[in-house]
PDB file of C-alpha atoms in Angstrom:
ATOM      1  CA  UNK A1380      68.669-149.935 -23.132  1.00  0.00           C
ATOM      2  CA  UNK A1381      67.233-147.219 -21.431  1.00  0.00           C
ATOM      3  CA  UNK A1382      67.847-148.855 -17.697  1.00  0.00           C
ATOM      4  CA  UNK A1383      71.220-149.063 -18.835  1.00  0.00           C
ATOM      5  CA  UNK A1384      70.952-145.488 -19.900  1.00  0.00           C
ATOM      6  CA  UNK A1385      70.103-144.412 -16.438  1.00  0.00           C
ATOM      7  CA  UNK A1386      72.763-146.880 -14.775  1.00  0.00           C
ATOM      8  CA  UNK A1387      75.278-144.952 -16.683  1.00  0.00           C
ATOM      9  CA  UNK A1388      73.929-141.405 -15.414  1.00  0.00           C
ATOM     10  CA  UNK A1389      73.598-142.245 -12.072  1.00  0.00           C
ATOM     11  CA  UNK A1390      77.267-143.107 -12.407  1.00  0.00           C
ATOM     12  CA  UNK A1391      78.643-139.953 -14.387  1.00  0.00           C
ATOM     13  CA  UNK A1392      81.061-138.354 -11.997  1.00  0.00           C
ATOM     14  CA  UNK A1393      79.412-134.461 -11.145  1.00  0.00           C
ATOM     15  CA  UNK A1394      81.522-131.203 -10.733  1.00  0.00           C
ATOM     16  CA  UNK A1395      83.009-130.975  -7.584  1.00  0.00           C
ATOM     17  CA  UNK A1396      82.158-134.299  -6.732  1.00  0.00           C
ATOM     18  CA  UNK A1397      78.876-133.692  -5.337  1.00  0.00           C
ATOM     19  CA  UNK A1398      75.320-135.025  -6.972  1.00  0.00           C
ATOM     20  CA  UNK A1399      72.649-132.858  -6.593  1.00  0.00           C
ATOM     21  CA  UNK A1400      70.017-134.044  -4.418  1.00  0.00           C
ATOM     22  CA  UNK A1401      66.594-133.764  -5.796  1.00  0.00           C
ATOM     23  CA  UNK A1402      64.242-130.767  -3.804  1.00  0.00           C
ATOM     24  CA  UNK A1403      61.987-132.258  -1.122  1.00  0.00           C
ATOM     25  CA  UNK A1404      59.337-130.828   0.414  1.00  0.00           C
ATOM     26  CA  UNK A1405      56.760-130.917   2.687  1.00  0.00           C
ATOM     27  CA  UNK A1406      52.772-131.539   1.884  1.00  0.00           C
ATOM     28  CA  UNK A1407      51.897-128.291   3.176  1.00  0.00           C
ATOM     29  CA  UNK A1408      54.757-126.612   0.628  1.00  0.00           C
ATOM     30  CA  UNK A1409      54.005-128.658  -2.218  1.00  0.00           C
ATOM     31  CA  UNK A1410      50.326-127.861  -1.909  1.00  0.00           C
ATOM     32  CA  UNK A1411      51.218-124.554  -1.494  1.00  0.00           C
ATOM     33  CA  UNK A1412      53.213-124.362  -4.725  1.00  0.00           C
ATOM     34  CA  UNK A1413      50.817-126.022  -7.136  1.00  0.00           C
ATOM     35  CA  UNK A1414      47.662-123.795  -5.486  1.00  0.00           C
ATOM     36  CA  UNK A1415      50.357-120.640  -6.267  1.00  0.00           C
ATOM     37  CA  UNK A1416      50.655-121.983  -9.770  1.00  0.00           C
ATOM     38  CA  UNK A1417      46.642-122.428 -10.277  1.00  0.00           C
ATOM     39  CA  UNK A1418      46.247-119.060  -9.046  1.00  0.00           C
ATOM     40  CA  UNK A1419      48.512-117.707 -11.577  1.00  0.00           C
ATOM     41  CA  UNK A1420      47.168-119.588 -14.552  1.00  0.00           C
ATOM     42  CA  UNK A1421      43.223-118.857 -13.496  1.00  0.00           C
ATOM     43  CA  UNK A1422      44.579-115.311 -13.085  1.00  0.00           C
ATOM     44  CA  UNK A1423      44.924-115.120 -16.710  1.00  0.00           C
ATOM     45  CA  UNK A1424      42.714-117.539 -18.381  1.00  0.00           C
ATOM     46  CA  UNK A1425      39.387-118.888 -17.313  1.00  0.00           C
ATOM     47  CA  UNK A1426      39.248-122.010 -15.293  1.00  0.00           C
ATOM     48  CA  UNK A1427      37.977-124.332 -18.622  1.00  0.00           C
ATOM     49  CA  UNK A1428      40.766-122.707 -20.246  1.00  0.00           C
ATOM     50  CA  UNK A1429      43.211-124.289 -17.564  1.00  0.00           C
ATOM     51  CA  UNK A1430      44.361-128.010 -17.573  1.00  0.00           C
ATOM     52  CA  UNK A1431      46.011-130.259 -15.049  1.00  0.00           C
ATOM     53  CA  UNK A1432      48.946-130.324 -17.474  1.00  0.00           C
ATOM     54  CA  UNK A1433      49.196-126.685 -17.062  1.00  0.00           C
ATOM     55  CA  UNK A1434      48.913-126.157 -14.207  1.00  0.00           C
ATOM     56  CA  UNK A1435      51.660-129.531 -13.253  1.00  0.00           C
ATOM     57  CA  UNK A1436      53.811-127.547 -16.248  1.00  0.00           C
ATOM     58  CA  UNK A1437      53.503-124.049 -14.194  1.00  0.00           C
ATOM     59  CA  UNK A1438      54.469-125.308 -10.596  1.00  0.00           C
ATOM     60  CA  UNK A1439      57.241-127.877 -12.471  1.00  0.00           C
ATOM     61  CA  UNK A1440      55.501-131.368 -11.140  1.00  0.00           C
ATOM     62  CA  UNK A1441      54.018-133.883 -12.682  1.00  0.00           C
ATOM     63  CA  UNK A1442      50.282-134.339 -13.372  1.00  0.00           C
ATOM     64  CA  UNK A1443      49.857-137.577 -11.470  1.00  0.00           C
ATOM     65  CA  UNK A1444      51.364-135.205  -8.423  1.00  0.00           C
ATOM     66  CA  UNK A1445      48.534-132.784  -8.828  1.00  0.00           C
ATOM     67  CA  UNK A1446      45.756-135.736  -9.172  1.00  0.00           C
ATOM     68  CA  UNK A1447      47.677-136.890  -6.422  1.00  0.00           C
ATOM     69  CA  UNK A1448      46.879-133.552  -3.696  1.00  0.00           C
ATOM     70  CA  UNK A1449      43.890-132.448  -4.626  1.00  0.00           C
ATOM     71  CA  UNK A1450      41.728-134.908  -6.964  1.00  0.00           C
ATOM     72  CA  UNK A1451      40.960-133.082 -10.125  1.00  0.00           C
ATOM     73  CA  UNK A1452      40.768-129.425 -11.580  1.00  0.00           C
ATOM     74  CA  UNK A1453      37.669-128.344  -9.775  1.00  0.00           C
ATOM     75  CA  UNK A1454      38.712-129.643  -6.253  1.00  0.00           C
ATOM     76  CA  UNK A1455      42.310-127.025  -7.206  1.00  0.00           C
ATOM     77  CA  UNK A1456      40.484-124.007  -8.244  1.00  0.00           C
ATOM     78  CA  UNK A1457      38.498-124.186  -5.153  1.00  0.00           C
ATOM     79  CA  UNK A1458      41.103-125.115  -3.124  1.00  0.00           C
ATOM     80  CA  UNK A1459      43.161-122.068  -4.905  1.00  0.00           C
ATOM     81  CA  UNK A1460      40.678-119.605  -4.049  1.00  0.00           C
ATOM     82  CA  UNK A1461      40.172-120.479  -0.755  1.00  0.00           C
ATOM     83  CA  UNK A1462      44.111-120.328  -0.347  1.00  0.00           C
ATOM     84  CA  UNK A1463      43.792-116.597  -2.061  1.00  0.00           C
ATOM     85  CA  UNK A1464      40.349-115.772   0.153  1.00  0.00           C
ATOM     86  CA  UNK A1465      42.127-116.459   3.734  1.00  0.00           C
ATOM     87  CA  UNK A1466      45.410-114.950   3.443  1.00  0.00           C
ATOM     88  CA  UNK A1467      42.741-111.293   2.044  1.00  0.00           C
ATOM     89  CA  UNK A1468      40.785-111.963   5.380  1.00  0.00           C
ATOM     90  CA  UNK A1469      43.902-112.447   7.570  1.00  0.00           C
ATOM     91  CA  UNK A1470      44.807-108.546   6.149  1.00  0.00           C
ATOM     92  CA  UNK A1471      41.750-107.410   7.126  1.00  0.00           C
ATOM     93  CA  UNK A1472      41.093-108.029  10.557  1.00  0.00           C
ATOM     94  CA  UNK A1473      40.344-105.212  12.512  1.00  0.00           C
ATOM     95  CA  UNK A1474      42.780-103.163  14.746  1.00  0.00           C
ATOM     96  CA  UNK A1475      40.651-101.007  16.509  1.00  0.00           C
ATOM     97  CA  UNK A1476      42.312 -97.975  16.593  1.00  0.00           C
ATOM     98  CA  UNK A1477      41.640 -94.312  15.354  1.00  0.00           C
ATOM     99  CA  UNK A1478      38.206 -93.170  14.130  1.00  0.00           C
ATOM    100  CA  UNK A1479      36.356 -95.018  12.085  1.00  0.00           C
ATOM    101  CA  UNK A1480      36.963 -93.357   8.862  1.00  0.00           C
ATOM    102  CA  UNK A1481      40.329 -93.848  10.058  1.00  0.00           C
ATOM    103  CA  UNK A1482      40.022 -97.309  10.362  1.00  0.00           C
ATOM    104  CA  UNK A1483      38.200 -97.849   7.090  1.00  0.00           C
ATOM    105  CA  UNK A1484      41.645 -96.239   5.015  1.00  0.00           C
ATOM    106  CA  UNK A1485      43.700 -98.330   7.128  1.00  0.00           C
ATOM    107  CA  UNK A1486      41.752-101.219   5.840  1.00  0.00           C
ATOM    108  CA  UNK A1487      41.926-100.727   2.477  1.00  0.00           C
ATOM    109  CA  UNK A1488      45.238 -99.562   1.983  1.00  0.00           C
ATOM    110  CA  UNK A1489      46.101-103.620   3.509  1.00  0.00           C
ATOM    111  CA  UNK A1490      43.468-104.451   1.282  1.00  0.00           C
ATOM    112  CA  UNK A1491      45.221-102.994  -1.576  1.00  0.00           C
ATOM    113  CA  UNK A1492      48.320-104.206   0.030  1.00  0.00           C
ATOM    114  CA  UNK A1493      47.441-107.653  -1.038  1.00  0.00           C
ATOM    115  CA  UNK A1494      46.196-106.974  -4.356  1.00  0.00           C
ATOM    116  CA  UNK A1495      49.746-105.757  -4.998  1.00  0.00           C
ATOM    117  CA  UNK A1496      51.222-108.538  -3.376  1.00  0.00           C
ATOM    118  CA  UNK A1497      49.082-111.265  -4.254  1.00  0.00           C
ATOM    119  CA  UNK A1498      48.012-110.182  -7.839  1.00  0.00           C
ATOM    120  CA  UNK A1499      47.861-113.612  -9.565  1.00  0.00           C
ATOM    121  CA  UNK A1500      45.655-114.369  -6.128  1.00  0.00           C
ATOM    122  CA  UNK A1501      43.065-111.544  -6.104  1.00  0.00           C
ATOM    123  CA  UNK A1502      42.679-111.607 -10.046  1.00  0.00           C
ATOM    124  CA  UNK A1503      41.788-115.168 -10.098  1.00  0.00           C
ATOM    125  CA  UNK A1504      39.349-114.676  -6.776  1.00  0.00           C
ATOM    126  CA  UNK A1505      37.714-112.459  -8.600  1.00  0.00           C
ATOM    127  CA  UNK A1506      37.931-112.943 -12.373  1.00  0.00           C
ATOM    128  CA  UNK A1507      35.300-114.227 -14.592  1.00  0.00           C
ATOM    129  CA  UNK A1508      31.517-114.065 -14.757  1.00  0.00           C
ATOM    130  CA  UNK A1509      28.280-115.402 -13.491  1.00  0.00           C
ATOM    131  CA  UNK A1510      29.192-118.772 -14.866  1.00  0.00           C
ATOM    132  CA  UNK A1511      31.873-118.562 -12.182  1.00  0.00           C
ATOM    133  CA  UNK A1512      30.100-118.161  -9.201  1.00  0.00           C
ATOM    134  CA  UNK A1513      28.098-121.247  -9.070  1.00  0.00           C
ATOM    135  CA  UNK A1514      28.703-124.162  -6.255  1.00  0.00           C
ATOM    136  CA  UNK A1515      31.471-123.939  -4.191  1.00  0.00           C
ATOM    137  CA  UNK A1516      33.663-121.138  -5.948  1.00  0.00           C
ATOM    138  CA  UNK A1517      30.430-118.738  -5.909  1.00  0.00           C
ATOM    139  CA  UNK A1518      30.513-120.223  -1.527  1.00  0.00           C
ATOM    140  CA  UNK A1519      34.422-118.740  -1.540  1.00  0.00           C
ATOM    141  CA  UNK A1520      33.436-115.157  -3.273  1.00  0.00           C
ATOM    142  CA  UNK A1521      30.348-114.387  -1.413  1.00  0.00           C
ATOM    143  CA  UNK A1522      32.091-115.384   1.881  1.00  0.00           C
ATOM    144  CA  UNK A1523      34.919-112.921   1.279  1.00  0.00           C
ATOM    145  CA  UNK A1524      32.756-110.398   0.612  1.00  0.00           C
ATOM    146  CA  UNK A1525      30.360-110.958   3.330  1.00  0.00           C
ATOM    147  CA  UNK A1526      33.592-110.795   5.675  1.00  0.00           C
ATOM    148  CA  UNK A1527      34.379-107.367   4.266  1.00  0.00           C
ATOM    149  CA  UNK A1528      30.582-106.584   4.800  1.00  0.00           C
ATOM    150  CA  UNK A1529      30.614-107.672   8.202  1.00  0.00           C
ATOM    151  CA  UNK A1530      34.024-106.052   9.288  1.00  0.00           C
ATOM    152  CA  UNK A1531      33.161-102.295   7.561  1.00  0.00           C
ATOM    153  CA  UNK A1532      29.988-102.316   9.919  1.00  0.00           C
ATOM    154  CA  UNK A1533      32.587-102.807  12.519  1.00  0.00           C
ATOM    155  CA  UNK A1534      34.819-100.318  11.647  1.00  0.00           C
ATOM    156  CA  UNK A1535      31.644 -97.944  11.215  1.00  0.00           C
ATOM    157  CA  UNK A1536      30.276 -99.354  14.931  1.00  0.00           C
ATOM    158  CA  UNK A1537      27.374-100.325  13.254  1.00  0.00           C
ATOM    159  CA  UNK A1538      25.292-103.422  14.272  1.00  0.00           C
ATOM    160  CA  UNK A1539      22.544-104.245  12.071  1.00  0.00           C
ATOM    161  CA  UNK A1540      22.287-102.043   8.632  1.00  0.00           C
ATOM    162  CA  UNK A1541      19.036-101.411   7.065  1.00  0.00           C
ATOM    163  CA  UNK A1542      18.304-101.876   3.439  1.00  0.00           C
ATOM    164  CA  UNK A1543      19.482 -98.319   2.357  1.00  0.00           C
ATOM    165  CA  UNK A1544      22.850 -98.430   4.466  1.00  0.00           C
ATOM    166  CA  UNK A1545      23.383-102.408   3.267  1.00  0.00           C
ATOM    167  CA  UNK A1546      22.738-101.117  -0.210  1.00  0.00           C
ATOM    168  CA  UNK A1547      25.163 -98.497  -0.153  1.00  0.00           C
ATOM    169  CA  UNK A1548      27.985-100.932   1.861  1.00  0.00           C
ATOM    170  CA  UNK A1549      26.898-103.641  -1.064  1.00  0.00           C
ATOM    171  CA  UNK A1550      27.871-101.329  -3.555  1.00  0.00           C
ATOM    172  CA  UNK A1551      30.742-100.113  -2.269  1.00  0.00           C
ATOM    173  CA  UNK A1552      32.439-103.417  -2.060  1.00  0.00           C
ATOM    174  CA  UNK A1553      31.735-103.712  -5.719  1.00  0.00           C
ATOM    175  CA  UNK A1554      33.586-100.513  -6.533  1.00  0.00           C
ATOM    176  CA  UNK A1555      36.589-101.282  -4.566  1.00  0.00           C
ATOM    177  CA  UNK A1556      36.672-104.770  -6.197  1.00  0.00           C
ATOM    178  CA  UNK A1557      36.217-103.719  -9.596  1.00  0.00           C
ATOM    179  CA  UNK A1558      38.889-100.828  -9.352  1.00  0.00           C
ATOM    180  CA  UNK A1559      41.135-103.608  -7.844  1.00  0.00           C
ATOM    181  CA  UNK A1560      40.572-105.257 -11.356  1.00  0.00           C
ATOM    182  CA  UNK A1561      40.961-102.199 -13.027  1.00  0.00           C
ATOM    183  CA  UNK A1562      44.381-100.936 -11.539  1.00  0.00           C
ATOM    184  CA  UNK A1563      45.965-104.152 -11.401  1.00  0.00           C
ATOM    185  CA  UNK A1564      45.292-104.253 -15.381  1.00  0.00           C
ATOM    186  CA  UNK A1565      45.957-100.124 -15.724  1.00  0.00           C
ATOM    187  CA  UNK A1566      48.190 -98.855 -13.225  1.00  0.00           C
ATOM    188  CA  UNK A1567      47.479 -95.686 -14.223  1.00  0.00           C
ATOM    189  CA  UNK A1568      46.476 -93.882 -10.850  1.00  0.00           C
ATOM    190  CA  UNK A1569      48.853 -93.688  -8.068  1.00  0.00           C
ATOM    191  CA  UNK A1570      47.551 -96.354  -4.959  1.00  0.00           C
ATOM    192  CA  UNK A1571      47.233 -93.489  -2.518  1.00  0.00           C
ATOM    193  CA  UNK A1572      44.920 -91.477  -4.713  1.00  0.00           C
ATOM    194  CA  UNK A1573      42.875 -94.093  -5.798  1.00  0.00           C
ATOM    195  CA  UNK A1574      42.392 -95.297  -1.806  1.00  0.00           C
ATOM    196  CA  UNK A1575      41.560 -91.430  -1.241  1.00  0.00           C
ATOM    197  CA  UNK A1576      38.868 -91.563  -3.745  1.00  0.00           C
ATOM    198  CA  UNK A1577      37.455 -94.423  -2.471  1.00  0.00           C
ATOM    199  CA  UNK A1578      36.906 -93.527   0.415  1.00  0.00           C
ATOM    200  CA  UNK A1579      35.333 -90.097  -1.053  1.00  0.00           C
ATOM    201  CA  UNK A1580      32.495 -92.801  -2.564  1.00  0.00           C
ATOM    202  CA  UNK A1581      31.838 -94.285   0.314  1.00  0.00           C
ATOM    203  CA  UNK A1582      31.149 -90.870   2.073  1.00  0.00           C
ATOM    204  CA  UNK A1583      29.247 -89.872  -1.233  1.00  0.00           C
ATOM    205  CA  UNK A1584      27.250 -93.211  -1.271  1.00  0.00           C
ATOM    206  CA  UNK A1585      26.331 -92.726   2.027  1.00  0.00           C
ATOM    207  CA  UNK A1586      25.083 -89.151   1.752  1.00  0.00           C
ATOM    208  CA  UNK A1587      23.086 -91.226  -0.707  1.00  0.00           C
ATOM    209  CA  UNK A1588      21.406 -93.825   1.387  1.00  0.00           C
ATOM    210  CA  UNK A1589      21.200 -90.890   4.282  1.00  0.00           C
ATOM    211  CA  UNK A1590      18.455 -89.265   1.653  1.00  0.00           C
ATOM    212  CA  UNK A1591      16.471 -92.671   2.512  1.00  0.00           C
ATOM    213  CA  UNK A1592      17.303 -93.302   6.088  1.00  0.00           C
ATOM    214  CA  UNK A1593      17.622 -91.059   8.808  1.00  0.00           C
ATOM    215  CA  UNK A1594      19.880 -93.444  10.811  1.00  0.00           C
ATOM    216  CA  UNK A1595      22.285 -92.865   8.037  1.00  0.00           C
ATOM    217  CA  UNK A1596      22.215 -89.212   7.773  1.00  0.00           C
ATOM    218  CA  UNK A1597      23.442 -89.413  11.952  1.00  0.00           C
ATOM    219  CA  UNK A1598      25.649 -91.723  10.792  1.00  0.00           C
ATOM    220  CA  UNK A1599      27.577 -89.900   8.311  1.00  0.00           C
ATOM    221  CA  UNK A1600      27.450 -86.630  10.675  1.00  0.00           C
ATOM    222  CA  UNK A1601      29.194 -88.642  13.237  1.00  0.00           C
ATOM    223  CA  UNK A1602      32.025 -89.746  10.663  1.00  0.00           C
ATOM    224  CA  UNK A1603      32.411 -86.471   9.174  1.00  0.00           C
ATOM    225  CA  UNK A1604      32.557 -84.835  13.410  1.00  0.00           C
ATOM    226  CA  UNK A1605      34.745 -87.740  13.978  1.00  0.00           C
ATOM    227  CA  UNK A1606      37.401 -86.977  11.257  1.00  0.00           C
ATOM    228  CA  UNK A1607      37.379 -82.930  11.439  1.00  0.00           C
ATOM    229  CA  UNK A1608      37.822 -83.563  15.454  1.00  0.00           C
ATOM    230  CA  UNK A1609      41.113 -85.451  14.949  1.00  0.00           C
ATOM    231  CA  UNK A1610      44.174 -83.324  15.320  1.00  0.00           C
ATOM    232  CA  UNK A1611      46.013 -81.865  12.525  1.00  0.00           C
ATOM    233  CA  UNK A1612      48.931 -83.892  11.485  1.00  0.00           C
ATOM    234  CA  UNK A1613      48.063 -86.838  13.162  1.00  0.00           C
ATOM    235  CA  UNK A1614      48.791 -89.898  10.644  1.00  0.00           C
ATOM    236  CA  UNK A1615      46.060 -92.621   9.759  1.00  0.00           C
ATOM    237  CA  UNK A1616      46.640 -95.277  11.685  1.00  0.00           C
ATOM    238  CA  UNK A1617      46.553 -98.630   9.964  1.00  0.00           C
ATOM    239  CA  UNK A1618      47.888 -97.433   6.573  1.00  0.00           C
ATOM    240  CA  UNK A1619      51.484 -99.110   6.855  1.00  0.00           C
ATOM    241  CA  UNK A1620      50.784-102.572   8.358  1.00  0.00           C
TER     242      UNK A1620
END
């Protein structure tokens, strides 16, 4: 009955006189699509909270297809968040231009640039609790913030911090991360003036950490010489691209 059934449809004359041919795609794509759809559902709900049947309901496949690419739930939400982790590292690479406090708003307005972008992304990256961070998904977090660690020093021309300034860089990764969060959820504060006041922390946190290191007392001179030395008018460089 039900071969017949589909005999019968595959012979129903369509409009126009052309059958619609079913949507293939690639293995990169179709990866692409169902880690899209993960990062969208762990976005909102915890990853216990998220089946293979929703997440092969989201991306409109089946759930064999999604056993199929990547194995089981676990082996998706990691794969997910690394997906979400490189394309935030591939904005943030540095562009050496400008002074450094320059550079530092030029990398975080790309920063933010993705978190507007890539919401469903950056929420799931970094959603959830210590529970969370275990194994390989606690590997994918700490690498993308070491990365940020590592390219701040850069953009600071700093080498090797010591536990005051590493403290104070620490911390302010944690900020800009949690107000992330926070405007993504609020939208209350206008991008630009929430970058601006960002930055104003990290100049605060390290007048902070200068108390306890004199290193980062020259530091902070230099930044603030730096930025008052740049001519008037002159636009940050980095903050469109």
């Amino acid at each position: 009955m039900g071969s017949t059934s589909e005999a019968a449809e595959r012979a129903k004359p369509v409009a126009g006189g052309v059958r619609p041919t079913r949507r293939r795609l690639s293995v990169d794509r179709r990866r692409e699509e169902l880690m899209a759809a993960a990062l969208e559902l762990f976005s909102r709900r915890d990853a216990e909270h998220v089946s293979i049947d929703d997440v092969a309901s989201e991306a409109g496949a089946s759930r064999a297809l999604v056993y199929h690419y990547f194995g089981g739930k676990q082996e998706l939400y990691v794969a997910a968040l690394r997906s979400a982790a490189a394309q935030l590292e591939a904005r943030l690479g540095p562009r050496g231009i400008g002074t450094p406090l320059d550079e530092l708003a030029g990398g975080l307005t790309r920063y933010f640039d993705f978190v507007e972008e890539h919401a469903a992304g950056f929420a799931a990256l970094l959603r959830g609790g210590p529970a969370n961070r275990s194994g390989e998904i606690g590997e994918v977090v700490d690498s993308v913030r070491h990365r940020l660690l590592r390219l701040i020093m850069k953009q600071l021309r700093v080498e090797e911090p010591g536990p005051a300034l590493r403290v104070a860089l620490r911390s302010w990764i944690a900020s800009v991360e949690t107000a992330g969060l926070d405007w993504l959820e609020r939208r209350d504060i206008e991008r630009p003036a929430l970058e601006r006041m960002l930055i104003g922390q990290m100049t605060a946190l390290l007048g902070v950490a200068a108390e306890h290191d004199a290193h980062v007392g020259e530091l902070l001179d230099g930044l603030v010489r730096d930025r008052a030395s740049r001519p008037t008018g002159q636009e940050r460089p980095g903050a469109d691209g």
